[in-house]
Amino acid sequence: MLAVQKPVQVPNPLSVPSNAPEHCPGTESELAGKADACNGCANQEICASSTPKGPDPALPFIRERMNSVKRKILVLSGKGGVGKSTFTAQLGWAFAADEQLQTGIMDVDICGPSIPTILGIASEQVHSSSSGWSPVYVQDNLGVMSVGFMLPSSRDAIMWRGPKKNGLIAQFLKDVDWGDLDYLVIDTPPGTSDEHLSVVQYLKESGIDGAVLVTTPQEVALQDVRREIDFCRKVGIRVLGLVENMSGFVCPGCKTESQIFRPSTGGAERLARETGVELLGKVPLDPRIGKSADYGVSFLDEYPESPASTAYLDIIERLKEILGDP
Amino acid sequence: MAVQETPVSRRLRSVKHIIIVCSGKGGVGKSSVSAQLALSLHASSPTARVGILDVDLTGPSIPRMLGLDGHGVHQSSDGWVPVYADARGAGEPRLSCMSVGFLLKKKGDSVVWRGPKKNAMIRQFLSDVRWGELDYLVIDTPPGTSDEHLSLLEHLAPVHSRLSAIIVTTPQAVALLDAMKCLSFTRAVTLPVLGLIENMSGYVCPCCGEISNVFSTGGGEEMARREGLRFLGSMPIDTELVTLLDAAESNEPDTASTAEVDRDESLKARSFELLQRYQKTSSAKLFTDIAAKVIQTLSSVEQTTAAISV
């Protein structure tokens, strides 16, 4: 007999009330329900009751959903604008080039979702069915979920504090009907904060296969990547490797290569040596990458002859090797 | 409008203008624009006092850009003493800086904080730092429209009439989309926007001089026109500036060094030099215009908000 589940409503992010008190100590804290900030909070009694705090009720559902996902890869970088989303998209496209593989991309950058634009599906919407929210499909074997699909207009800003972002991330993991996936690539916002902690916590039981760190050659970006490596070690995620993006620029006029973002401190290479993290490869800056992202087409398919395409493909090949996939 | 007295408003009473630099997208140059704005405002008058506050807690870049990596914050009876970028300059130091980067023991340390802790840190930055008299306080923000921004606006509510924002974007569609979100945010919280800066607009090949639009071009100006914002200017990619703000020539200060005093001295000497070296870059000239526009717009924007609040 088929168990009919109640369909889960797709939330309208703008209508959710922001009712967690500002100085909420966190539900797992010892002070939960007892701190000054808890006075007046609707959930104060639940937090204050001395019953032992159970694990997040979402966890068993997440575990069940994630059972059918073989590999979960995080794309991280401390700094913004270094090409996380672009790399995620290329990775998704490259995995999906193999028709036998099912790939999913999950965009947990709640405040600045770029994945829908980069994949050319910005105007799509999420539909809900009895088995959960259906991801938006770029092609038959590449499903995508992002908060960008839930906003009434692309100009709407999501002004959320942490707890609400966490709630949505949990829903992305438990309510999305991913189906059987070979790869789930998770694109994250810059930094090391709520979104990152939540993804890691929610996926702890099902296991994350590893993280790819994206950086640019400047010290300002590398500094943030060092923090990200520190973060991965603190929370126990394996670092699969480092990708240096925007590494050198070939002038289309005279074909001379110059360094826009100069590796003043030895670039990713030296960082990789210092921290014992593998450098997966360097992707040169090609103006066509940005353009492809703006138009939502696959750079790898459009310009297979570009040195950047070769670099991307080599990196992805190496990644598969590290993961032990054929 | 009855303005409530809070520790933040008490502390910021002596600050004339507060400029928040924001952008929805990361890596578009918020920190470099903040640093340049602070330097240009500092240079705009021989007496201008400028403060720069970095509220990007999980990825502070301002210390590196101002060549202040490795400095620490000192306590005084009157609160935290900011780090002065021009401590070695002639006369009184006029460029103060505060960032979570100064509070970290090692630069590789990560700050893995959820919202409530970030909120508390921001409140401390606003209420506990001894800025003294300031003409301008430039606040560099992290990407997005989340905890940091909401906290900032909440704590700054008592001084709302002195607040304004600058939006930074690059010309790509992806960045403009996020800049749009940022603009929606400023409208939602009634934060007056001084204008829009388009960063990374074109790159001049050092070899043949050809201009390549690495991240396309013109998008910022177009957006400013469509949204009725003032377009403050576009900044091409300037490798000289990238190198300068990335502090290429500096030797990494050894954090375990015992010769603390020597190190401090050399750091100070270098960072004051930064001002002079910055003024030699081509960006500095462009930015002088932008700073002039900012100063001019500031007075008119604040007059209007003052009129409204009365």
XYZ file of C-alpha atoms in Angstrom:
636
model
C 0.000 0.000 0.000
C 1.231 3.444 -0.818
C 1.538 5.751 2.115
C 0.180 9.116 1.067
C 2.139 11.909 2.622
C 0.725 15.301 3.231
C 2.183 17.657 0.660
C 4.571 20.161 2.162
C 3.778 23.727 1.300
C 6.485 25.751 -0.368
C 6.997 28.664 2.004
C 6.795 32.229 0.932
C 9.998 33.555 2.475
C 8.659 37.064 2.816
C 5.632 36.093 4.879
C 7.434 34.130 7.586
C 7.431 36.188 10.792
C 10.767 36.926 12.358
C 9.949 36.052 15.912
C 13.105 34.615 17.390
C 14.243 37.083 20.028
C 17.375 38.987 19.220
C 19.641 37.609 21.916
C 18.329 34.057 21.748
C 21.033 31.936 23.387
C 20.193 29.024 21.091
C 17.912 26.139 21.877
C 20.754 23.830 22.795
C 22.377 26.252 25.186
C 22.226 25.718 28.923
C 20.635 29.103 29.206
C 17.842 28.215 26.808
C 14.607 29.564 28.193
C 16.394 31.094 31.158
C 18.297 33.986 29.637
C 16.904 37.502 29.922
C 16.260 37.580 26.217
C 13.909 34.622 26.510
C 11.312 36.580 28.456
C 8.335 36.899 26.230
C 9.491 34.433 23.622
C 6.703 32.130 22.528
C 8.910 29.081 22.901
C 10.339 29.989 26.264
C 8.531 27.223 28.143
C 9.647 24.540 25.756
C 13.242 25.692 26.054
C 13.099 26.115 29.819
C 11.506 22.743 30.579
C 14.062 20.468 32.095
C 13.333 17.604 29.728
C 16.552 16.590 28.089
C 16.951 18.296 24.770
C 16.412 15.833 22.028
C 18.147 16.128 18.722
C 16.582 18.319 16.084
C 13.331 16.612 15.021
C 14.309 17.216 11.404
C 17.323 14.940 11.644
C 15.634 11.559 11.030
C 13.840 12.963 7.980
C 17.065 14.393 6.625
C 18.813 11.095 7.147
C 16.097 9.323 5.242
C 16.195 11.754 2.339
C 19.949 11.715 2.172
C 20.038 7.916 2.133
C 19.546 8.012 -1.596
C 22.346 10.520 -2.176
C 25.710 8.921 -2.795
C 28.112 11.848 -2.649
C 27.694 15.166 -0.920
C 30.219 17.836 -1.799
C 30.409 21.295 -0.248
C 31.833 24.231 -2.173
C 33.247 26.729 0.302
C 35.370 29.827 0.421
C 35.803 32.381 3.117
C 35.717 35.250 0.683
C 32.858 36.351 -1.506
C 32.982 36.706 -5.265
C 35.813 34.273 -5.841
C 33.707 31.993 -8.009
C 32.033 29.493 -5.703
C 28.748 29.551 -7.572
C 30.419 29.493 -10.970
C 32.529 26.546 -9.925
C 29.502 24.785 -8.452
C 27.602 25.246 -11.690
C 30.479 23.964 -13.818
C 30.872 21.012 -11.503
C 27.165 20.256 -11.781
C 27.248 20.500 -15.552
C 30.331 18.366 -15.799
C 28.832 15.624 -13.616
C 25.579 15.797 -15.549
C 27.419 15.402 -18.857
C 27.407 11.706 -18.025
C 23.834 10.662 -18.695
C 24.082 7.770 -16.265
C 24.650 10.102 -13.336
C 22.019 12.017 -11.419
C 23.266 15.304 -10.013
C 21.711 17.839 -7.686
C 22.788 21.370 -6.844
C 21.639 22.952 -3.627
C 22.176 26.673 -3.135
C 22.235 27.571 0.556
C 23.257 31.174 -0.071
C 19.963 32.535 1.215
C 20.706 36.243 0.954
C 22.373 36.233 -2.438
C 21.352 33.218 -4.491
C 23.255 33.263 -7.798
C 22.829 29.664 -8.897
C 19.484 30.185 -10.693
C 20.961 32.966 -12.848
C 24.157 31.091 -13.608
C 22.225 28.002 -14.669
C 19.764 30.047 -16.710
C 16.678 29.077 -14.735
C 16.106 32.344 -12.871
C 12.402 32.607 -13.631
C 11.469 29.078 -12.580
C 9.433 28.194 -9.524
C 9.372 25.330 -7.102
C 6.386 22.992 -7.176
C 5.314 20.852 -4.314
C 3.960 17.348 -4.603
C 3.065 14.620 -2.173
C 6.669 13.517 -2.063
C 8.046 16.980 -1.351
C 9.245 20.027 -3.268
C 10.381 19.200 -6.768
C 13.733 20.655 -7.679
C 13.966 22.703 -10.860
C 15.579 20.650 -13.615
C 18.141 22.230 -15.927
C 18.352 18.988 -17.825
C 16.998 15.530 -17.119
C 19.730 14.604 -14.724
C 20.523 17.965 -13.099
C 18.125 19.194 -10.425
C 18.523 22.491 -8.590
C 17.104 23.974 -5.406
C 17.610 27.571 -4.376
C 15.751 30.219 -2.416
C 15.833 32.237 -5.630
C 12.952 30.108 -6.947
C 10.743 31.101 -4.047
C 10.915 34.858 -4.290
C 8.123 36.739 -6.002
C 10.633 38.971 -7.765
C 14.392 38.870 -8.173
C 14.688 42.303 -6.554
C 13.231 41.152 -3.255
C 15.783 40.949 -0.508
C 15.671 38.295 2.145
C 16.412 39.949 5.448
C 16.668 37.013 7.743
C 18.587 36.334 10.852
C 20.246 32.993 11.441
C 17.461 30.817 12.891
C 15.193 31.370 9.918
C 17.955 30.608 7.459
C 18.638 27.393 9.339
C 15.000 26.430 9.121
C 15.001 26.818 5.369
C 18.221 24.853 4.992
C 16.715 22.021 7.022
C 13.720 22.087 4.705
C 15.967 22.000 1.650
C 17.455 18.828 3.037
C 14.309 17.086 4.245
C 11.469 18.348 2.061
C 13.077 18.417 -1.360
C 12.349 15.401 -3.481
C 15.889 14.906 -4.714
C 15.305 11.304 -5.752
C 18.316 9.041 -6.230
C 21.365 11.211 -6.644
C 24.935 10.323 -7.447
C 26.179 13.760 -6.520
C 24.759 16.578 -4.453
C 26.843 19.737 -4.802
C 26.142 22.358 -2.149
C 26.959 25.981 -2.901
C 27.473 28.104 0.218
C 27.564 31.818 1.010
C 30.888 33.436 1.951
C 32.050 33.252 5.538
C 31.818 30.729 8.326
C 28.497 31.305 9.953
C 24.957 30.054 10.356
C 24.496 28.495 6.930
C 27.740 26.564 7.127
C 27.179 25.333 10.642
C 23.644 24.255 9.816
C 24.564 22.314 6.698
C 27.331 20.565 8.573
C 25.142 19.763 11.562
C 22.219 18.517 9.527
C 24.409 16.336 7.371
C 26.558 15.024 10.174
C 24.730 11.689 10.362
C 24.577 11.109 6.647
C 28.151 12.277 6.201
C 29.691 14.887 3.922
C 32.194 13.484 1.471
C 34.280 16.586 1.511
C 34.667 20.239 0.744
C 36.229 22.036 -2.188
C 37.680 25.425 -1.285
C 37.704 28.145 -3.928
C 40.056 31.100 -3.725
C 41.680 33.825 -5.795
C 45.445 34.438 -5.699
C 45.426 37.543 -3.481
C 46.389 37.406 0.151
C 43.094 39.025 1.144
C 41.238 36.000 -0.215
C 43.793 33.475 1.009
C 43.443 34.839 4.521
C 39.778 33.961 4.427
C 40.509 30.529 2.983
C 42.877 29.836 5.867
C 39.975 30.550 8.180
C 37.820 28.217 6.142
C 40.369 25.406 6.425
C 40.415 26.045 10.162
C 36.617 25.817 10.128
C 36.687 22.485 8.254
C 39.121 21.081 10.788
C 37.031 22.334 13.703
C 33.867 20.681 12.433
C 35.622 17.649 10.984
C 35.034 17.935 7.263
C 37.564 16.510 4.877
C 39.044 19.127 2.557
C 39.150 17.615 -0.918
C 41.302 20.378 -2.289
C 41.825 23.963 -3.245
C 40.907 25.638 -6.533
C 42.628 28.870 -7.484
C 40.277 30.910 -9.589
C 40.974 34.147 -11.530
C 44.564 33.070 -11.789
C 46.108 35.175 -14.533
C 44.400 36.933 -17.407
C 45.160 36.542 -21.085
C 44.589 39.803 -22.960
C 42.410 39.041 -25.973
C 44.307 41.723 -27.901
C 47.933 40.799 -27.498
C 47.665 37.346 -25.887
C 50.018 38.347 -23.083
C 49.202 36.890 -19.744
C 49.078 39.314 -16.856
C 48.132 38.929 -13.209
C 45.110 40.989 -12.277
C 44.996 39.575 -8.782
C 48.660 39.169 -8.089
C 49.652 36.274 -5.811
C 51.568 38.563 -3.479
C 52.223 35.839 -0.944
C 52.743 32.862 -3.204
C 49.083 32.323 -4.017
C 47.160 29.137 -3.443
C 50.234 27.086 -4.191
C 52.028 28.231 -1.107
C 48.888 28.007 1.000
C 48.410 24.434 -0.184
C 51.976 23.597 0.775
C 51.684 25.244 4.170
C 48.439 23.582 5.110
C 48.931 20.230 3.441
C 45.823 20.667 1.310
C 45.983 19.573 -2.295
C 45.855 22.273 -4.977
C 43.419 20.840 -7.497
C 44.213 23.354 -10.183
C 44.253 26.940 -11.346
C 41.576 28.438 -13.536
C 42.635 31.483 -15.544
C 40.349 34.500 -15.728
C 38.370 34.486 -18.941
C 35.815 37.257 -19.503
C 33.627 34.684 -21.227
C 33.168 32.794 -17.951
C 31.419 35.782 -16.404
C 29.406 36.337 -19.542
C 28.273 32.711 -19.667
C 27.221 33.010 -16.041
C 25.194 36.130 -16.793
C 23.448 34.479 -19.709
C 22.998 31.205 -17.870
C 24.775 28.952 -20.359
C 27.362 26.294 -19.681
C 30.829 27.678 -20.210
C 32.239 24.186 -20.687
C 29.851 23.527 -23.578
C 30.119 26.971 -25.152
C 33.879 27.384 -25.137
C 35.436 23.938 -24.844
C 38.655 25.264 -26.395
C 39.299 27.854 -23.672
C 42.206 27.127 -21.330
C 39.771 27.738 -18.491
C 37.557 24.877 -19.700
C 40.509 22.526 -19.758
C 41.438 23.648 -16.271
C 37.916 23.091 -14.999
C 37.722 19.631 -16.534
C 41.086 18.611 -15.122
C 40.008 19.739 -11.673
C 36.752 17.836 -11.913
C 38.592 14.741 -13.147
C 40.954 14.978 -10.190
C 38.030 15.445 -7.805
C 36.407 12.252 -9.042
C 39.702 10.478 -8.584
C 40.013 11.683 -5.005
C 36.462 10.597 -4.294
C 37.277 7.223 -5.787
C 34.655 7.379 -8.516
C 35.248 6.020 -12.007
C 10.821 61.915 17.149
C 11.900 60.980 20.626
C 15.362 59.546 20.387
C 16.223 57.082 23.071
C 19.564 57.315 24.742
C 21.560 54.096 24.379
C 25.215 53.295 24.939
C 25.615 53.334 21.174
C 24.055 56.737 20.690
C 26.080 58.116 23.585
C 29.275 56.800 22.062
C 28.511 57.970 18.552
C 27.341 61.418 19.582
C 30.674 62.835 18.517
C 30.508 61.241 15.058
C 29.169 63.539 12.367
C 28.440 61.202 9.468
C 28.116 57.449 9.314
C 28.486 55.851 5.897
C 27.639 52.176 5.455
C 29.292 50.482 2.486
C 27.275 47.510 1.324
C 26.609 45.238 -1.604
C 24.578 42.101 -1.909
C 27.373 40.178 -3.536
C 30.708 39.234 -2.077
C 34.066 40.082 -3.582
C 32.895 43.116 -5.508
C 35.221 45.392 -3.593
C 33.303 46.606 -0.560
C 36.380 46.514 1.610
C 38.605 48.091 -0.996
C 36.021 50.816 -1.584
C 35.686 51.356 2.175
C 39.440 51.600 2.529
C 39.722 53.966 -0.415
C 36.832 56.054 0.827
C 38.443 56.351 4.238
C 41.779 57.315 2.702
C 40.200 59.816 0.326
C 38.052 61.400 3.015
C 41.133 61.583 5.166
C 42.940 63.401 2.377
C 39.976 65.624 1.538
C 40.816 68.048 4.309
C 43.833 68.438 6.571
C 41.662 68.085 9.636
C 39.166 65.422 8.624
C 38.979 62.641 11.176
C 37.921 59.332 9.744
C 37.088 56.053 11.398
C 36.646 52.751 9.656
C 34.722 49.916 11.254
C 34.841 46.439 9.755
C 31.771 44.434 10.739
C 32.607 41.545 8.428
C 33.154 39.229 11.357
C 33.873 35.977 9.597
C 36.090 37.464 6.895
C 37.697 40.716 8.006
C 39.821 42.220 5.225
C 40.269 45.801 6.365
C 43.326 45.171 8.571
C 45.169 43.630 5.649
C 44.179 46.388 3.273
C 45.320 49.152 5.567
C 48.509 47.275 6.344
C 47.496 46.793 9.967
C 47.717 43.009 10.086
C 49.064 41.814 13.395
C 48.016 44.790 15.481
C 46.057 44.299 18.646
C 43.394 46.331 20.363
C 44.146 47.948 23.704
C 41.748 48.579 26.514
C 41.513 51.917 28.191
C 39.323 53.208 30.969
C 37.226 54.828 28.273
C 36.748 51.754 26.096
C 38.661 49.979 23.353
C 41.312 52.018 21.628
C 41.047 51.709 17.850
C 44.169 51.072 15.795
C 45.451 54.193 14.081
C 46.614 53.721 10.507
C 48.562 56.967 10.500
C 49.980 56.809 14.000
C 53.402 57.737 12.685
C 52.192 60.708 10.678
C 52.846 64.309 11.509
C 50.419 65.635 14.049
C 47.502 63.831 15.554
C 46.415 60.499 14.100
C 43.207 60.949 12.136
C 42.499 57.537 10.648
C 41.264 55.030 13.185
C 40.280 51.490 12.448
C 38.482 48.674 14.247
C 37.970 45.133 13.070
C 37.490 41.686 14.514
C 40.779 40.882 12.786
C 42.584 42.736 15.586
C 41.011 40.486 18.171
C 42.163 37.195 16.674
C 45.251 35.525 18.002
C 46.299 33.996 14.712
C 45.265 35.192 11.304
C 44.261 31.676 10.322
C 41.763 31.464 13.169
C 38.198 31.224 12.045
C 35.351 33.003 13.722
C 32.551 30.466 13.563
C 29.665 32.342 15.047
C 25.962 32.236 14.705
C 23.827 35.335 14.588
C 23.316 36.207 18.267
C 27.048 36.274 18.955
C 27.701 38.410 15.903
C 25.024 40.767 17.092
C 26.680 41.164 20.482
C 30.065 41.799 18.879
C 28.632 44.502 16.642
C 26.978 46.182 19.587
C 30.286 46.197 21.390
C 32.032 47.661 18.381
C 29.505 50.451 18.262
C 29.286 51.173 21.949
C 32.695 50.317 23.364
C 35.186 51.701 20.887
C 36.683 55.019 21.848
C 36.443 56.735 18.468
C 36.606 60.239 19.881
C 35.598 63.078 17.593
C 35.024 61.808 14.063
C 33.885 63.536 10.921
C 33.195 60.316 9.087
C 32.717 56.766 10.236
C 32.900 54.349 7.306
C 31.367 50.951 8.055
C 32.418 48.013 5.891
C 29.843 45.226 5.872
C 29.875 41.551 4.891
C 27.990 40.411 1.788
C 24.279 39.719 2.015
C 21.400 41.213 3.954
C 21.418 39.267 7.148
C 22.348 39.301 10.806
C 25.164 41.810 10.614
C 23.131 44.294 8.619
C 20.018 43.979 10.713
C 22.010 44.306 13.930
C 23.886 47.289 12.606
C 20.724 49.105 11.635
C 19.019 48.189 14.877
C 21.822 49.498 17.061
C 22.285 52.577 14.938
C 18.585 53.448 15.033
C 19.094 56.272 17.561
C 21.506 57.989 15.181
C 19.472 57.222 12.079
C 19.520 60.823 10.873
C 23.279 60.639 10.394
C 23.257 57.353 8.517
C 23.658 56.816 4.812
C 24.790 54.039 2.529
C 26.896 53.471 -0.558
C 26.191 50.454 -2.738
C 29.077 48.770 -4.541
C 28.598 46.449 -7.476
C 30.469 45.008 -10.421
C 28.973 45.247 -13.908
C 27.960 41.573 -14.161
C 24.302 40.618 -14.139
C 24.895 38.261 -11.228
C 26.293 41.061 -9.073
C 23.682 43.587 -10.178
C 20.971 41.189 -9.112
C 22.401 41.089 -5.619
C 22.959 44.845 -5.596
C 19.259 45.177 -6.370
C 18.478 43.086 -3.299
C 20.742 45.305 -1.280
C 18.875 48.347 -2.560
C 15.562 46.759 -1.578
C 17.056 46.263 1.846
C 18.042 49.916 2.214
C 14.543 50.898 1.162
C 12.964 48.516 3.639
C 14.935 50.060 6.481
C 14.679 53.634 5.098
C 18.404 54.055 4.810
C 19.248 56.921 2.439
C 21.559 55.801 -0.368
C 24.287 58.239 -1.348
C 24.909 56.465 -4.604
C 26.263 53.529 -6.495
C 29.860 52.717 -7.366
C 30.653 50.357 -10.211
C 33.850 48.528 -9.416
C 36.024 46.279 -11.602
C 34.754 47.995 -14.680
C 37.309 47.080 -17.323
C 40.924 46.085 -17.137
C 43.753 47.782 -18.981
C 46.259 45.290 -20.336
C 49.630 46.404 -19.001
C 51.257 45.202 -22.199
C 49.222 46.650 -25.054
C 46.879 49.011 -23.254
C 43.780 47.326 -24.592
C 40.783 47.612 -22.298
C 39.079 44.296 -21.643
C 35.786 44.212 -19.887
C 36.595 41.259 -17.702
C 33.299 41.547 -15.892
C 31.507 43.440 -18.709
C 30.757 47.140 -18.255
C 28.107 49.824 -17.835
C 25.714 47.738 -15.782
C 26.083 49.858 -12.687
C 25.340 53.118 -14.441
C 22.324 51.552 -16.085
C 21.028 50.319 -12.751
C 21.577 53.709 -11.132
C 19.569 55.372 -13.878
C 16.759 52.860 -13.667
C 16.483 53.105 -9.919
C 16.991 56.838 -9.658
C 20.233 56.560 -7.728
C 23.174 58.831 -8.007
C 25.967 57.162 -9.949
C 29.159 57.999 -8.102
C 31.563 56.620 -10.665
C 33.130 53.518 -12.084
C 36.486 52.172 -11.052
C 38.506 50.067 -13.479
C 40.553 47.173 -12.182
C 43.814 48.681 -11.054
C 46.488 46.071 -10.458
C 48.597 48.677 -8.721
C 45.832 49.168 -6.204
C 45.222 45.447 -5.823
C 48.878 44.971 -5.045
C 48.956 47.938 -2.704
C 45.930 46.874 -0.696
C 47.121 43.286 -0.695
C 50.346 44.634 0.825
C 52.628 42.791 -1.526
C 55.850 44.311 -0.346
C 55.284 43.815 3.319
C 57.004 41.083 5.161
C 54.648 39.028 7.209
C 54.877 40.245 10.776
C 55.984 37.389 12.931
C 53.284 37.006 15.534
C 55.545 35.193 17.952
C 58.175 37.901 17.741
C 59.609 39.116 20.986
C 60.765 42.395 19.523
C 57.257 43.737 19.853
C 58.232 47.362 19.866
C 60.380 47.133 16.753
C 57.630 45.374 14.907
C 55.050 47.940 15.869
C 57.336 50.702 14.744
C 57.960 49.199 11.349
C 54.298 48.420 10.872
C 53.347 51.964 11.632
C 55.924 53.356 9.282
C 54.646 51.185 6.497
C 51.003 51.949 6.983
C 51.517 55.670 6.955
C 53.410 55.211 3.756
C 50.276 53.530 2.464
C 48.508 56.878 2.289
C 51.204 58.386 0.146
C 51.486 55.347 -2.047
C 47.751 55.205 -2.475
C 47.677 58.742 -3.740
C 50.054 57.782 -6.514
C 47.743 55.139 -7.972
C 45.388 56.008 -10.792
C 42.433 54.867 -8.695
C 43.147 57.537 -6.111
C 42.469 60.278 -8.636
C 39.173 58.720 -9.646
C 38.267 58.204 -6.058
C 38.935 61.812 -5.126
C 36.006 62.714 -7.366
C 33.866 60.032 -5.815
C 34.752 61.232 -2.314
C 33.916 64.803 -3.315
C 30.529 63.659 -4.602
C 29.992 61.709 -1.401
C 30.726 64.722 0.777
C 28.446 66.885 -1.322
C 25.599 64.373 -1.325
C 25.990 63.738 2.386
C 24.973 67.215 3.357
C 21.955 67.289 1.065
C 20.776 63.797 2.044
C 21.057 64.565 5.704
C 19.184 67.804 5.352
C 16.275 65.951 3.816
C 16.222 63.236 6.449
C 16.481 65.848 9.170
C 13.543 67.693 7.638
C 11.530 64.484 7.516
C 12.274 63.464 11.066
C 11.319 66.901 12.368
